[in-house]
mmCIF file of C-alpha atoms in Angstrom:
data_model
loop_
_atom_site.group_PDB
_atom_site.id
_atom_site.type_symbol
_atom_site.label_atom_id
_atom_site.label_comp_id
_atom_site.label_asym_id
_atom_site.label_seq_id
_atom_site.Cartn_x
_atom_site.Cartn_y
_atom_site.Cartn_z
ATOM 1 C CA MET U 1 37.449 -53.563 -36.530
ATOM 2 C CA ALA U 2 35.916 -57.022 -36.008
ATOM 3 C CA GLY U 3 38.970 -58.710 -37.545
ATOM 4 C CA GLN U 4 41.437 -56.885 -35.330
ATOM 5 C CA THR U 5 39.701 -57.763 -31.995
ATOM 6 C CA ARG U 6 39.757 -61.311 -30.606
ATOM 7 C CA CYS U 7 37.385 -62.676 -27.981
ATOM 8 C CA PRO U 8 39.371 -63.759 -24.875
ATOM 9 C CA GLU U 9 36.753 -66.395 -24.009
ATOM 10 C CA CYS U 10 36.456 -68.431 -27.228
ATOM 11 C CA GLY U 11 39.235 -66.935 -29.333
ATOM 12 C CA SER U 12 36.823 -66.006 -32.117
ATOM 13 C CA ASN U 13 37.257 -62.883 -34.187
ATOM 14 C CA ALA U 14 33.477 -62.382 -34.562
ATOM 15 C CA VAL U 15 33.389 -59.300 -32.351
ATOM 16 C CA GLU U 16 31.204 -56.351 -33.273
ATOM 17 C CA GLU U 17 29.844 -53.188 -31.687
ATOM 18 C CA ASP U 18 26.392 -53.319 -30.045
ATOM 19 C CA THR U 19 24.630 -49.962 -29.498
ATOM 20 C CA HIS U 20 22.458 -51.134 -26.611
ATOM 21 C CA TYR U 21 20.612 -48.245 -24.865
ATOM 22 C CA SER U 22 22.686 -45.122 -25.347
ATOM 23 C CA GLN U 23 26.125 -46.701 -24.812
ATOM 24 C CA SER U 24 28.428 -48.576 -27.200
ATOM 25 C CA HIS U 25 29.570 -52.121 -26.253
ATOM 26 C CA MET U 26 31.913 -54.709 -27.801
ATOM 27 C CA VAL U 27 30.165 -58.108 -27.872
ATOM 28 C CA CYS U 28 31.281 -61.493 -29.254
ATOM 29 C CA THR U 29 28.680 -62.867 -31.624
ATOM 30 C CA GLU U 30 29.841 -66.488 -31.102
ATOM 31 C CA CYS U 31 29.667 -66.877 -27.330
ATOM 32 C CA GLY U 32 28.058 -63.531 -26.283
ATOM 33 C CA PHE U 33 30.997 -62.468 -24.149
ATOM 34 C CA LEU U 34 30.916 -58.736 -23.279
ATOM 35 C CA LEU U 35 34.306 -57.234 -23.964
ATOM 36 C CA THR U 36 33.546 -53.656 -22.715
ATOM 37 C CA GLU U 37 30.797 -52.703 -20.243
ATOM 38 C CA GLY U 38 30.503 -49.054 -21.178
ATOM 39 C CA LEU U 39 29.015 -46.630 -18.609
ATOM 40 C CA LEU U 40 25.654 -48.156 -17.743
ATOM 41 C CA THR U 41 26.200 -48.055 -13.976
ATOM 42 C CA THR U 42 28.386 -44.984 -13.625
ATOM 43 C CA THR U 43 28.298 -41.261 -14.285
ATOM 44 C CA ARG U 44 31.013 -39.233 -15.885
ATOM 45 C CA THR U 45 32.427 -38.228 -12.509
ATOM 46 C CA GLU U 46 32.292 -41.788 -11.131
ATOM 47 C CA GLU U 47 33.295 -43.896 -14.105
ATOM 48 C CA THR U 48 36.680 -44.653 -12.526
ATOM 49 C CA PHE U 49 35.085 -45.860 -9.277
ATOM 50 C CA LEU U 50 32.375 -48.114 -10.813
ATOM 51 C CA GLN U 51 29.732 -47.034 -8.281
ATOM 52 C CA ALA U 52 26.053 -47.764 -8.878
ATOM 53 C CA VAL U 53 23.889 -44.641 -9.343
ATOM 54 C CA ASN U 54 20.188 -43.889 -9.782
ATOM 55 C CA TYR U 55 18.498 -44.077 -13.138
ATOM 56 C CA THR U 56 17.661 -40.354 -13.162
ATOM 57 C CA GLN U 57 21.300 -39.481 -12.583
ATOM 58 C CA SER U 58 22.662 -41.908 -15.151
ATOM 59 C CA THR U 59 20.330 -40.621 -17.870
ATOM 60 C CA ALA U 60 20.680 -36.953 -16.805
ATOM 61 C CA ALA U 61 16.912 -36.536 -16.643
ATOM 62 C CA ALA U 62 15.801 -33.171 -15.152
ATOM 63 C CA LYS U 63 12.776 -32.881 -12.881
ATOM 64 C CA MET U 64 9.922 -31.162 -14.669
ATOM 65 C CA PRO U 65 8.047 -28.363 -12.823
ATOM 66 C CA CYS U 66 4.500 -29.009 -11.718
ATOM 67 C CA ARG U 67 1.502 -27.828 -13.701
ATOM 68 C CA ASN U 68 0.566 -24.988 -11.328
ATOM 69 C CA LYS U 69 4.098 -23.636 -11.406
ATOM 70 C CA VAL U 70 4.157 -23.676 -15.200
ATOM 71 C CA GLN U 71 0.792 -21.903 -15.318
ATOM 72 C CA GLY U 72 2.028 -19.298 -12.851
ATOM 73 C CA MET U 73 5.165 -18.613 -14.897
ATOM 74 C CA ARG U 74 3.026 -18.282 -18.008
ATOM 75 C CA ARG U 75 0.722 -15.931 -16.084
ATOM 76 C CA VAL U 76 3.675 -13.725 -15.098
ATOM 77 C CA ARG U 77 4.876 -13.551 -18.686
ATOM 78 C CA ASP U 78 1.423 -12.720 -20.049
ATOM 79 C CA LEU U 79 0.830 -9.927 -17.532
ATOM 80 C CA CYS U 80 4.233 -8.425 -18.250
ATOM 81 C CA GLN U 81 3.378 -8.366 -21.942
ATOM 82 C CA ILE U 82 -0.041 -6.834 -21.262
ATOM 83 C CA LEU U 83 1.569 -4.084 -19.169
ATOM 84 C CA ARG U 84 4.302 -3.672 -21.837
ATOM 85 C CA LEU U 85 7.130 -4.050 -19.373
ATOM 86 C CA ARG U 86 10.741 -4.214 -20.425
ATOM 87 C CA PRO U 87 12.363 -7.657 -20.869
ATOM 88 C CA VAL U 88 14.619 -7.098 -17.858
ATOM 89 C CA VAL U 89 11.575 -6.459 -15.653
ATOM 90 C CA GLN U 90 9.908 -9.614 -16.988
ATOM 91 C CA ASP U 91 13.017 -11.698 -16.279
ATOM 92 C CA THR U 92 13.224 -10.337 -12.739
ATOM 93 C CA ALA U 93 9.561 -11.105 -12.128
ATOM 94 C CA MET U 94 9.973 -14.658 -13.425
ATOM 95 C CA GLU U 95 12.995 -15.226 -11.197
ATOM 96 C CA LEU U 96 11.134 -13.898 -8.154
ATOM 97 C CA TYR U 97 8.147 -16.145 -8.865
ATOM 98 C CA VAL U 98 10.320 -19.262 -9.144
ATOM 99 C CA ARG U 99 12.042 -18.423 -5.841
ATOM 100 C CA ALA U 100 8.767 -17.688 -4.102
ATOM 101 C CA TYR U 101 6.930 -20.746 -5.461
ATOM 102 C CA ASP U 102 9.607 -23.126 -4.177
ATOM 103 C CA HIS U 103 9.678 -21.455 -0.763
ATOM 104 C CA ASP U 104 8.144 -23.374 2.122
ATOM 105 C CA GLU U 105 5.771 -20.515 3.021
ATOM 106 C CA PHE U 106 4.218 -20.438 -0.467
ATOM 107 C CA LEU U 107 4.443 -24.107 -1.442
ATOM 108 C CA HIS U 108 1.189 -25.327 0.105
ATOM 109 C CA VAL U 109 -1.215 -22.386 -0.217
ATOM 110 C CA THR U 110 -4.485 -21.789 -2.039
ATOM 111 C CA LEU U 111 -4.659 -21.024 -5.737
ATOM 112 C CA GLU U 112 -6.011 -17.547 -4.961
ATOM 113 C CA LYS U 113 -2.932 -16.794 -2.904
ATOM 114 C CA LYS U 114 -0.690 -18.073 -5.694
ATOM 115 C CA GLU U 115 -2.556 -15.799 -8.097
ATOM 116 C CA ALA U 116 -1.803 -12.873 -5.790
ATOM 117 C CA LEU U 117 1.816 -14.029 -5.697
ATOM 118 C CA VAL U 118 2.022 -13.465 -9.459
ATOM 119 C CA GLY U 119 1.037 -9.808 -9.102
ATOM 120 C CA CYS U 120 3.330 -9.276 -6.103
ATOM 121 C CA CYS U 121 6.361 -10.547 -8.033
ATOM 122 C CA ILE U 122 5.570 -8.212 -10.932
ATOM 123 C CA HIS U 123 5.070 -5.261 -8.574
ATOM 124 C CA ILE U 124 8.383 -5.886 -6.801
ATOM 125 C CA ALA U 125 10.206 -6.260 -10.123
ATOM 126 C CA CYS U 126 8.790 -2.930 -11.290
ATOM 127 C CA ARG U 127 9.825 -1.233 -8.057
ATOM 128 C CA GLN U 128 13.351 -2.626 -8.276
ATOM 129 C CA HIS U 129 13.729 -1.292 -11.816
ATOM 130 C CA ASN U 130 12.152 2.090 -10.986
ATOM 131 C CA TRP U 131 9.048 1.492 -13.083
ATOM 132 C CA PRO U 132 5.936 3.138 -11.577
ATOM 133 C CA LEU U 133 3.117 0.631 -11.137
ATOM 134 C CA THR U 134 0.577 0.637 -8.327
ATOM 135 C CA MET U 135 -0.868 -2.353 -6.493
ATOM 136 C CA GLY U 136 -4.369 -1.333 -7.510
ATOM 137 C CA THR U 137 -3.539 -1.884 -11.169
ATOM 138 C CA LEU U 138 -2.330 -5.419 -10.514
ATOM 139 C CA TYR U 139 -4.997 -6.727 -8.168
ATOM 140 C CA SER U 140 -7.698 -5.263 -10.416
ATOM 141 C CA LEU U 141 -6.249 -7.174 -13.373
ATOM 142 C CA LEU U 142 -5.950 -10.370 -11.347
ATOM 143 C CA HIS U 143 -9.369 -9.934 -9.650
ATOM 144 C CA VAL U 144 -7.774 -10.435 -6.220
ATOM 145 C CA GLU U 145 -8.875 -8.730 -3.018
ATOM 146 C CA ALA U 146 -6.729 -5.802 -1.939
ATOM 147 C CA THR U 147 -6.252 -7.135 1.594
ATOM 148 C CA LEU U 148 -5.039 -10.512 0.338
ATOM 149 C CA PHE U 149 -2.700 -8.866 -2.153
ATOM 150 C CA SER U 150 -1.109 -6.625 0.489
ATOM 151 C CA THR U 151 -0.754 -9.569 2.897
ATOM 152 C CA VAL U 152 1.044 -11.706 0.306
ATOM 153 C CA TYR U 153 3.234 -8.741 -0.655
ATOM 154 C CA LEU U 154 4.420 -8.134 2.908
ATOM 155 C CA GLN U 155 4.986 -11.859 3.476
ATOM 156 C CA LEU U 156 6.966 -12.146 0.226
ATOM 157 C CA VAL U 157 9.228 -9.232 1.133
ATOM 158 C CA LYS U 158 9.824 -10.702 4.600
ATOM 159 C CA GLU U 159 10.504 -14.305 3.575
ATOM 160 C CA LEU U 160 12.781 -13.545 0.616
ATOM 161 C CA GLN U 161 14.418 -10.572 2.411
ATOM 162 C CA LEU U 162 13.972 -8.286 -0.576
ATOM 163 C CA ASP U 163 15.176 -4.715 -0.819
ATOM 164 C CA ILE U 164 12.352 -2.565 -2.192
ATOM 165 C CA PRO U 165 13.294 1.001 -3.153
ATOM 166 C CA THR U 166 10.846 3.746 -2.282
ATOM 167 C CA LEU U 167 8.792 5.325 -5.039
ATOM 168 C CA SER U 168 9.180 9.064 -5.550
ATOM 169 C CA LEU U 169 6.199 11.346 -5.068
ATOM 170 C CA LYS U 170 6.120 12.477 -8.683
ATOM 171 C CA ASP U 171 6.175 8.905 -9.962
ATOM 172 C CA LEU U 172 3.330 7.981 -7.626
ATOM 173 C CA VAL U 173 1.187 10.926 -8.744
ATOM 174 C CA THR U 174 2.028 10.284 -12.393
ATOM 175 C CA THR U 175 1.093 6.622 -12.113
ATOM 176 C CA HIS U 176 -2.232 7.449 -10.477
ATOM 177 C CA CYS U 177 -3.083 10.126 -13.043
ATOM 178 C CA ASN U 178 -2.181 7.952 -16.018
ATOM 179 C CA GLY U 179 -5.529 6.182 -15.762
ATOM 180 C CA PHE U 180 -7.633 9.362 -15.900
ATOM 181 C CA ASN U 181 -9.778 9.602 -19.004
ATOM 182 C CA LEU U 182 -9.822 13.386 -18.626
ATOM 183 C CA LEU U 183 -6.104 13.526 -19.386
ATOM 184 C CA GLN U 184 -6.332 11.578 -22.633
ATOM 185 C CA ASN U 185 -7.705 12.341 -26.068
ATOM 186 C CA SER U 186 -11.142 10.788 -25.716
ATOM 187 C CA ARG U 187 -14.164 11.679 -27.817
ATOM 188 C CA LEU U 188 -16.495 10.707 -24.991
ATOM 189 C CA ILE U 189 -15.263 13.587 -22.772
ATOM 190 C CA PRO U 190 -16.456 17.173 -23.407
ATOM 191 C CA PRO U 191 -13.687 19.408 -24.767
ATOM 192 C CA GLN U 192 -13.824 21.822 -21.815
ATOM 193 C CA PHE U 193 -13.009 18.950 -19.444
ATOM 194 C CA LEU U 194 -9.973 17.599 -21.317
ATOM 195 C CA GLU U 195 -6.604 18.709 -19.960
ATOM 196 C CA ASP U 196 -2.895 18.165 -20.502
ATOM 197 C CA LYS U 197 -1.602 15.446 -18.215
ATOM 198 C CA ASP U 198 1.766 17.089 -17.524
ATOM 199 C CA LYS U 199 0.135 20.283 -16.263
ATOM 200 C CA VAL U 200 -2.204 18.411 -13.946
ATOM 201 C CA VAL U 201 0.596 16.222 -12.605
ATOM 202 C CA ASP U 202 2.841 19.225 -11.972
ATOM 203 C CA LEU U 203 0.190 21.079 -9.960
ATOM 204 C CA ALA U 204 -0.957 17.902 -8.184
ATOM 205 C CA VAL U 205 2.594 17.175 -7.009
ATOM 206 C CA GLN U 206 2.894 20.686 -5.586
ATOM 207 C CA LEU U 207 -0.443 20.343 -3.805
ATOM 208 C CA VAL U 208 0.575 17.020 -2.269
ATOM 209 C CA GLU U 209 3.866 18.576 -1.148
ATOM 210 C CA LEU U 210 1.920 21.448 0.410
ATOM 211 C CA ALA U 211 -0.324 18.938 2.181
ATOM 212 C CA SER U 212 2.781 17.168 3.476
ATOM 213 C CA GLU U 213 4.237 20.417 4.795
ATOM 214 C CA THR U 214 1.012 21.128 6.681
ATOM 215 C CA TRP U 215 0.759 17.638 8.281
ATOM 216 C CA LEU U 216 -2.169 16.448 6.149
ATOM 217 C CA VAL U 217 -0.329 13.408 4.782
ATOM 218 C CA THR U 218 0.764 11.983 8.132
ATOM 219 C CA GLY U 219 -0.758 8.540 8.663
ATOM 220 C CA ARG U 220 -3.056 8.876 5.642
ATOM 221 C CA HIS U 221 -3.581 6.654 2.621
ATOM 222 C CA PRO U 222 -1.991 8.326 -0.433
ATOM 223 C CA VAL U 223 -4.721 7.582 -3.003
ATOM 224 C CA PRO U 224 -7.457 9.882 -1.547
ATOM 225 C CA ILE U 225 -4.943 12.708 -1.096
ATOM 226 C CA ILE U 226 -3.637 12.371 -4.653
ATOM 227 C CA THR U 227 -7.176 12.204 -6.031
ATOM 228 C CA ALA U 228 -8.178 15.388 -4.179
ATOM 229 C CA ALA U 229 -4.984 17.140 -5.300
ATOM 230 C CA ALA U 230 -5.530 16.110 -8.921
ATOM 231 C CA TYR U 231 -9.126 17.380 -8.759
ATOM 232 C CA LEU U 232 -8.013 20.796 -7.447
ATOM 233 C CA ALA U 233 -5.206 20.985 -10.009
ATOM 234 C CA TRP U 234 -7.604 20.136 -12.834
ATOM 235 C CA GLN U 235 -10.094 22.770 -11.638
ATOM 236 C CA SER U 236 -7.477 25.507 -11.255
ATOM 237 C CA LEU U 237 -6.366 25.232 -14.902
ATOM 238 C CA LEU U 238 -9.800 26.293 -16.184
ATOM 239 C CA PRO U 239 -11.857 27.450 -13.176
ATOM 240 C CA ALA U 240 -14.510 29.339 -15.128
ATOM 241 C CA GLN U 241 -15.913 26.152 -16.664
ATOM 242 C CA ARG U 242 -14.941 23.540 -14.067
ATOM 243 C CA LEU U 243 -15.963 25.049 -10.743
ATOM 244 C CA LYS U 244 -19.448 23.567 -11.055
ATOM 245 C CA CYS U 245 -18.044 20.065 -11.607
ATOM 246 C CA SER U 246 -18.233 18.123 -8.352
ATOM 247 C CA MET U 247 -15.757 15.561 -7.108
ATOM 248 C CA GLY U 248 -18.129 12.696 -7.867
ATOM 249 C CA ARG U 249 -18.638 13.814 -11.446
ATOM 250 C CA PHE U 250 -14.902 14.335 -11.858
ATOM 251 C CA CYS U 251 -14.166 10.765 -10.783
ATOM 252 C CA LYS U 252 -16.942 9.455 -13.024
ATOM 253 C CA LEU U 253 -15.575 11.307 -16.052
ATOM 254 C CA ALA U 254 -12.041 10.207 -15.184
ATOM 255 C CA GLY U 255 -13.148 6.580 -14.947
ATOM 256 C CA ILE U 256 -11.877 5.996 -11.402
ATOM 257 C CA SER U 257 -13.515 5.072 -8.120
ATOM 258 C CA LEU U 258 -14.125 7.649 -5.401
ATOM 259 C CA PRO U 259 -12.582 6.536 -2.077
ATOM 260 C CA PRO U 260 -14.684 7.600 0.932
ATOM 261 C CA PRO U 261 -12.007 9.828 2.603
ATOM 262 C CA THR U 262 -11.408 11.840 -0.581
ATOM 263 C CA SER U 263 -14.056 14.445 0.260
ATOM 264 C CA GLN U 264 -12.509 14.987 3.686
ATOM 265 C CA ARG U 265 -9.003 15.290 2.205
ATOM 266 C CA LEU U 266 -10.363 17.818 -0.302
ATOM 267 C CA LYS U 267 -11.884 19.858 2.499
ATOM 268 C CA GLU U 268 -8.606 19.853 4.450
ATOM 269 C CA ILE U 269 -6.445 20.894 1.481
ATOM 270 C CA THR U 270 -8.930 23.613 0.568
ATOM 271 C CA GLY U 271 -8.783 24.918 4.146
ATOM 272 C CA VAL U 272 -4.990 25.243 3.894
ATOM 273 C CA LEU U 273 -5.298 27.095 0.590
ATOM 274 C CA ILE U 274 -7.839 29.521 2.076
ATOM 275 C CA ARG U 275 -5.549 30.244 5.007
ATOM 276 C CA LEU U 276 -2.565 30.887 2.762
ATOM 277 C CA ALA U 277 -4.616 32.970 0.331
ATOM 278 C CA SER U 278 -5.330 35.462 3.118
ATOM 279 C CA GLN U 279 -1.646 36.395 3.073
ATOM 280 C CA LEU U 280 -1.613 37.369 -0.603
ATOM 281 C CA PRO U 281 -1.368 41.203 -0.817
ATOM 282 C CA TRP U 282 -3.753 41.514 -3.766
ATOM 283 C CA LEU U 283 -6.433 39.476 -1.963
ATOM 284 C CA ARG U 284 -6.511 41.370 1.310
ATOM 285 C CA GLY U 285 -9.948 42.648 2.027
ATOM 286 C CA GLN U 286 -11.589 40.129 -0.285
ATOM 287 C CA GLN U 287 -13.704 37.209 0.827
ATOM 288 C CA VAL U 288 -12.052 33.927 -0.227
ATOM 289 C CA ASP U 289 -14.000 30.708 0.246
ATOM 290 C CA ALA U 290 -13.789 27.087 -0.924
ATOM 291 C CA LYS U 291 -15.216 27.903 -4.366
ATOM 292 C CA THR U 292 -13.159 30.994 -5.176
ATOM 293 C CA VAL U 293 -9.815 29.863 -3.767
ATOM 294 C CA VAL U 294 -9.356 27.518 -6.730
ATOM 295 C CA LYS U 295 -8.754 30.545 -8.959
ATOM 296 C CA TYR U 296 -5.690 31.500 -6.928
ATOM 297 C CA THR U 297 -4.176 28.011 -6.573
ATOM 298 C CA GLY U 298 -1.362 28.789 -9.004
ATOM 299 C CA ASP U 299 -0.377 31.966 -7.114
ATOM 300 C CA ILE U 300 -0.488 30.165 -3.779
ATOM 301 C CA LEU U 301 1.723 27.315 -4.995
ATOM 302 C CA ARG U 302 4.130 29.725 -6.652
ATOM 303 C CA HIS U 303 4.729 31.581 -3.358
ATOM 304 C CA ARG U 304 3.895 28.812 -0.903
ATOM 305 C CA THR U 305 7.193 28.997 1.026
ATOM 306 C CA LEU U 306 6.770 32.721 1.708
ATOM 307 C CA LEU U 307 3.079 32.353 2.496
ATOM 308 C CA LEU U 308 3.734 29.573 4.991
ATOM 309 C CA ARG U 309 6.344 31.704 6.744
ATOM 310 C CA GLN U 310 4.080 34.738 6.819
ATOM 311 C CA THR U 311 1.187 32.684 8.193
ATOM 312 C CA LEU U 312 3.330 31.351 11.000
ATOM 313 C CA ASP U 313 4.740 34.829 11.775
ATOM 314 C CA CYS U 314 1.277 36.349 11.749
ATOM 315 C CA VAL U 315 -0.126 33.823 14.199
ATOM 316 C CA TRP U 316 2.967 34.162 16.378
ATOM 317 C CA THR U 317 2.609 37.936 16.473
ATOM 318 C CA GLU U 318 -1.103 37.797 17.270
ATOM 319 C CA SER U 319 -0.476 35.282 20.033
ATOM 320 C CA ALA U 320 2.390 37.356 21.415
ATOM 321 C CA ASN U 321 0.281 40.537 21.436
ATOM 322 C CA ALA U 322 -2.581 38.762 23.162
ATOM 323 C CA GLN U 323 -0.278 37.346 25.795
ATOM 324 C CA THR U 324 1.416 40.725 26.278
ATOM 325 C CA ASP U 325 -1.914 42.467 26.883
ATOM 326 C CA SER U 326 -2.933 39.777 29.330
ATOM 327 C CA GLN U 327 0.412 40.046 31.071
ATOM 328 C CA GLU U 328 0.112 43.828 31.480
ATOM 329 C CA GLU U 329 -3.320 43.446 33.026
ATOM 330 C CA ARG U 330 -2.045 40.870 35.466
ATOM 331 C CA MET U 331 1.012 42.933 36.382
ATOM 332 C CA SER U 332 -1.086 46.028 37.068
ATOM 333 C CA ALA U 333 -3.349 44.047 39.391
ATOM 334 C CA ALA U 334 -0.674 41.937 41.087
ATOM 335 C CA GLY U 335 2.439 42.992 42.943
ATOM 336 C CA GLU U 336 5.973 43.153 41.722
ATOM 337 C CA ASN U 337 6.858 39.878 43.457
ATOM 338 C CA SER U 338 4.778 37.776 41.054
ATOM 339 C CA SER U 339 5.696 39.637 37.836
ATOM 340 C CA CYS U 340 8.574 37.324 36.953
ATOM 341 C CA HIS U 341 6.446 34.216 37.419
ATOM 342 C CA GLN U 342 3.673 35.685 35.269
ATOM 343 C CA ALA U 343 6.124 36.599 32.528
ATOM 344 C CA GLN U 344 7.365 33.011 32.424
ATOM 345 C CA GLU U 345 3.806 31.709 32.190
ATOM 346 C CA ALA U 346 3.038 34.125 29.359
ATOM 347 C CA GLY U 347 6.181 33.122 27.498
ATOM 348 C CA SER U 348 5.391 29.406 27.770
ATOM 349 C CA SER U 349 1.788 30.013 26.679
ATOM 350 C CA ARG U 350 3.018 31.965 23.680
ATOM 351 C CA LYS U 351 5.226 29.063 22.635
ATOM 352 C CA ARG U 352 2.382 26.580 22.975
ATOM 353 C CA SER U 353 0.018 28.606 20.816
ATOM 354 C CA ALA U 354 2.512 29.210 18.009
ATOM 355 C CA PRO U 355 1.906 26.039 15.866
ATOM 356 C CA VAL U 356 -0.665 26.612 13.147
ATOM 357 C CA PHE U 357 -0.685 23.381 11.158
ATOM 358 C CA LEU U 358 -0.877 20.297 13.330
ATOM 359 C CA PRO U 359 -1.267 16.566 12.592
ATOM 360 C CA PRO U 360 -4.868 15.368 12.221
ATOM 361 C CA CYS U 361 -4.548 13.251 15.369
ATOM 362 C CA LEU U 362 -4.218 16.482 17.390
ATOM 363 C CA THR U 363 -6.742 18.632 15.561
ATOM 364 C CA GLN U 364 -9.444 15.949 15.276
ATOM 365 C CA THR U 365 -9.298 14.233 18.650
ATOM 366 C CA LYS U 366 -12.294 12.155 19.644
ATOM 367 C CA ARG U 367 -14.253 13.572 22.558
ATOM 368 C CA LYS U 368 -14.796 11.226 25.442
ATOM 369 C CA ASN U 369 -18.308 10.939 26.814
ATOM 370 C CA LEU U 370 -17.949 11.653 30.508
ATOM 371 C CA ASN U 371 -21.630 11.067 31.282
ATOM 372 C CA LEU U 372 -21.645 7.346 30.632
ATOM 373 C CA GLU U 373 -21.590 6.413 34.319
ATOM 374 C CA PRO U 374 -24.264 7.662 36.733
ATOM 375 C CA GLU U 375 -23.401 9.996 39.511
ATOM 376 C CA GLY U 376 -22.208 8.336 42.656
ATOM 377 C CA SER U 377 -21.006 5.214 40.852
ATOM 378 C CA CYS U 378 -17.441 5.827 41.935
ATOM 379 C CA SER U 379 -18.413 6.465 45.560
ATOM 380 C CA ASN U 380 -20.641 3.330 45.783
ATOM 381 C CA PRO U 381 -18.978 0.630 43.684
ATOM 382 C CA THR U 382 -20.880 -2.600 43.033
ATOM 383 C CA THR U 383 -19.360 -5.613 44.801
ATOM 384 C CA GLY U 384 -22.045 -8.254 44.235
ATOM 385 C CA GLU U 385 -22.712 -8.742 47.947
ATOM 386 C CA GLU U 386 -25.619 -6.283 48.164
ATOM 387 C CA GLU U 387 -28.985 -7.499 49.494
ATOM 388 C CA ILE U 388 -31.886 -7.800 47.061
ATOM 389 C CA SER U 389 -35.252 -6.587 48.293
ATOM 390 C CA ASP U 390 -38.505 -8.443 47.703
ATOM 391 C CA SER U 391 -39.819 -5.665 45.487
ATOM 392 C CA GLU U 392 -36.818 -6.014 43.156
ATOM 393 C CA ILE U 393 -37.287 -9.769 42.980
ATOM 394 C CA GLU U 394 -40.973 -9.369 42.120
ATOM 395 C CA GLU U 395 -40.036 -7.089 39.219
ATOM 396 C CA TYR U 396 -38.094 -9.936 37.594
ATOM 397 C CA LEU U 397 -40.864 -12.538 38.072
ATOM 398 C CA ARG U 398 -43.191 -12.575 35.083
ATOM 399 C CA THR U 399 -45.155 -15.879 34.998
ATOM 400 C CA PRO U 400 -47.223 -17.751 37.627
ATOM 401 C CA GLU U 401 -44.919 -20.753 37.306
ATOM 402 C CA GLU U 402 -41.957 -18.622 38.331
ATOM 403 C CA VAL U 403 -43.909 -17.241 41.298
ATOM 404 C CA ALA U 404 -44.846 -20.781 42.439
ATOM 405 C CA THR U 405 -41.265 -21.983 42.076
ATOM 406 C CA PHE U 406 -39.982 -19.067 44.074
ATOM 407 C CA GLN U 407 -42.571 -19.623 46.859
ATOM 408 C CA ALA U 408 -41.707 -23.318 47.052
ATOM 409 C CA ALA U 409 -38.018 -22.544 47.287
ATOM 410 C CA SER U 410 -38.687 -19.952 49.997
ATOM 411 C CA SER U 411 -40.707 -22.453 52.094
ATOM 412 C CA ILE U 412 -37.921 -25.029 51.882
ATOM 413 C CA LEU U 413 -35.283 -22.528 52.940
#
């Protein structure tokens, strides 16, 4: 090749290839004339224009992610492997984390918030692929506060404009019950307390649905309701040996925490069961209370639609009979001119008294204390222009220095 190429500067045939940097060049060894310049100053798309470009573009060097971003991506992958998620869920979580990390709202935040961002991306990926996983599982693994986790989750959904599908009730109950030690083969739990998970979940779902139909779920946190429903379902499967087990002991054996409202939710669901149990034909005349109603939970759930209808009809009939009796008494005492007006009042009262199950905001209204203000406060409002008597002033004076100051000020005035 050197003998076939001649240098145009000196006419020498001593031309050879020089592999300087990453490009090949033809250089004359006699005079150093450069026959071909290669592509040192151009890219592949600009090699015909001979335009100068940056070094990073000419060498095709990619920008490496920062250390915190790499650690976060590794954290997402490790948590997905710990939770044994499918590869498609892991890929979705990684993609969400990369998008969120480069977003302006999450670029300059604390490390704790970025740690919560890892769990939020995994939770959203699981929801998008219909994989039941609660927030409590994630922020307990990450040791992040629940309030911070929920705040980052809502901000992430808003900024990235994500579409999060709703989780079905059965999946939510199943996910919550999966962590119960009582539903697993554990040697540390007494045999009479162990139970099949599918049976407990099936009854717990029906109890939560019953609570929803009777307005007990409205505006409430789902975890206490599900915990109370799971406790009642677990008791009803073997009531003879589990009635003496309290809610606190149940949660301790199950290895879960006891939220404060759980006892109140248990009391409310039990009250609904007692009311429906009174409509069962084989229980009429028997005294059913909070301890014995657990034995009939299966029968109540099996016929809950009919029992709800009968309870509403029964209350409607009782209210109608009471209003009819009151109407007859009024009509016998009053004239015929006011009978139509009284009938309309009775009909409207009967409609108002028909609802049996109401939302908690209506059944548990806070009573206002009407005796906070003294009598006559409205008739004599305080304006600030009232005269202050000497006796009232003396009550506020405590030290001799204050008395002397006040006397001096009085003499000057």
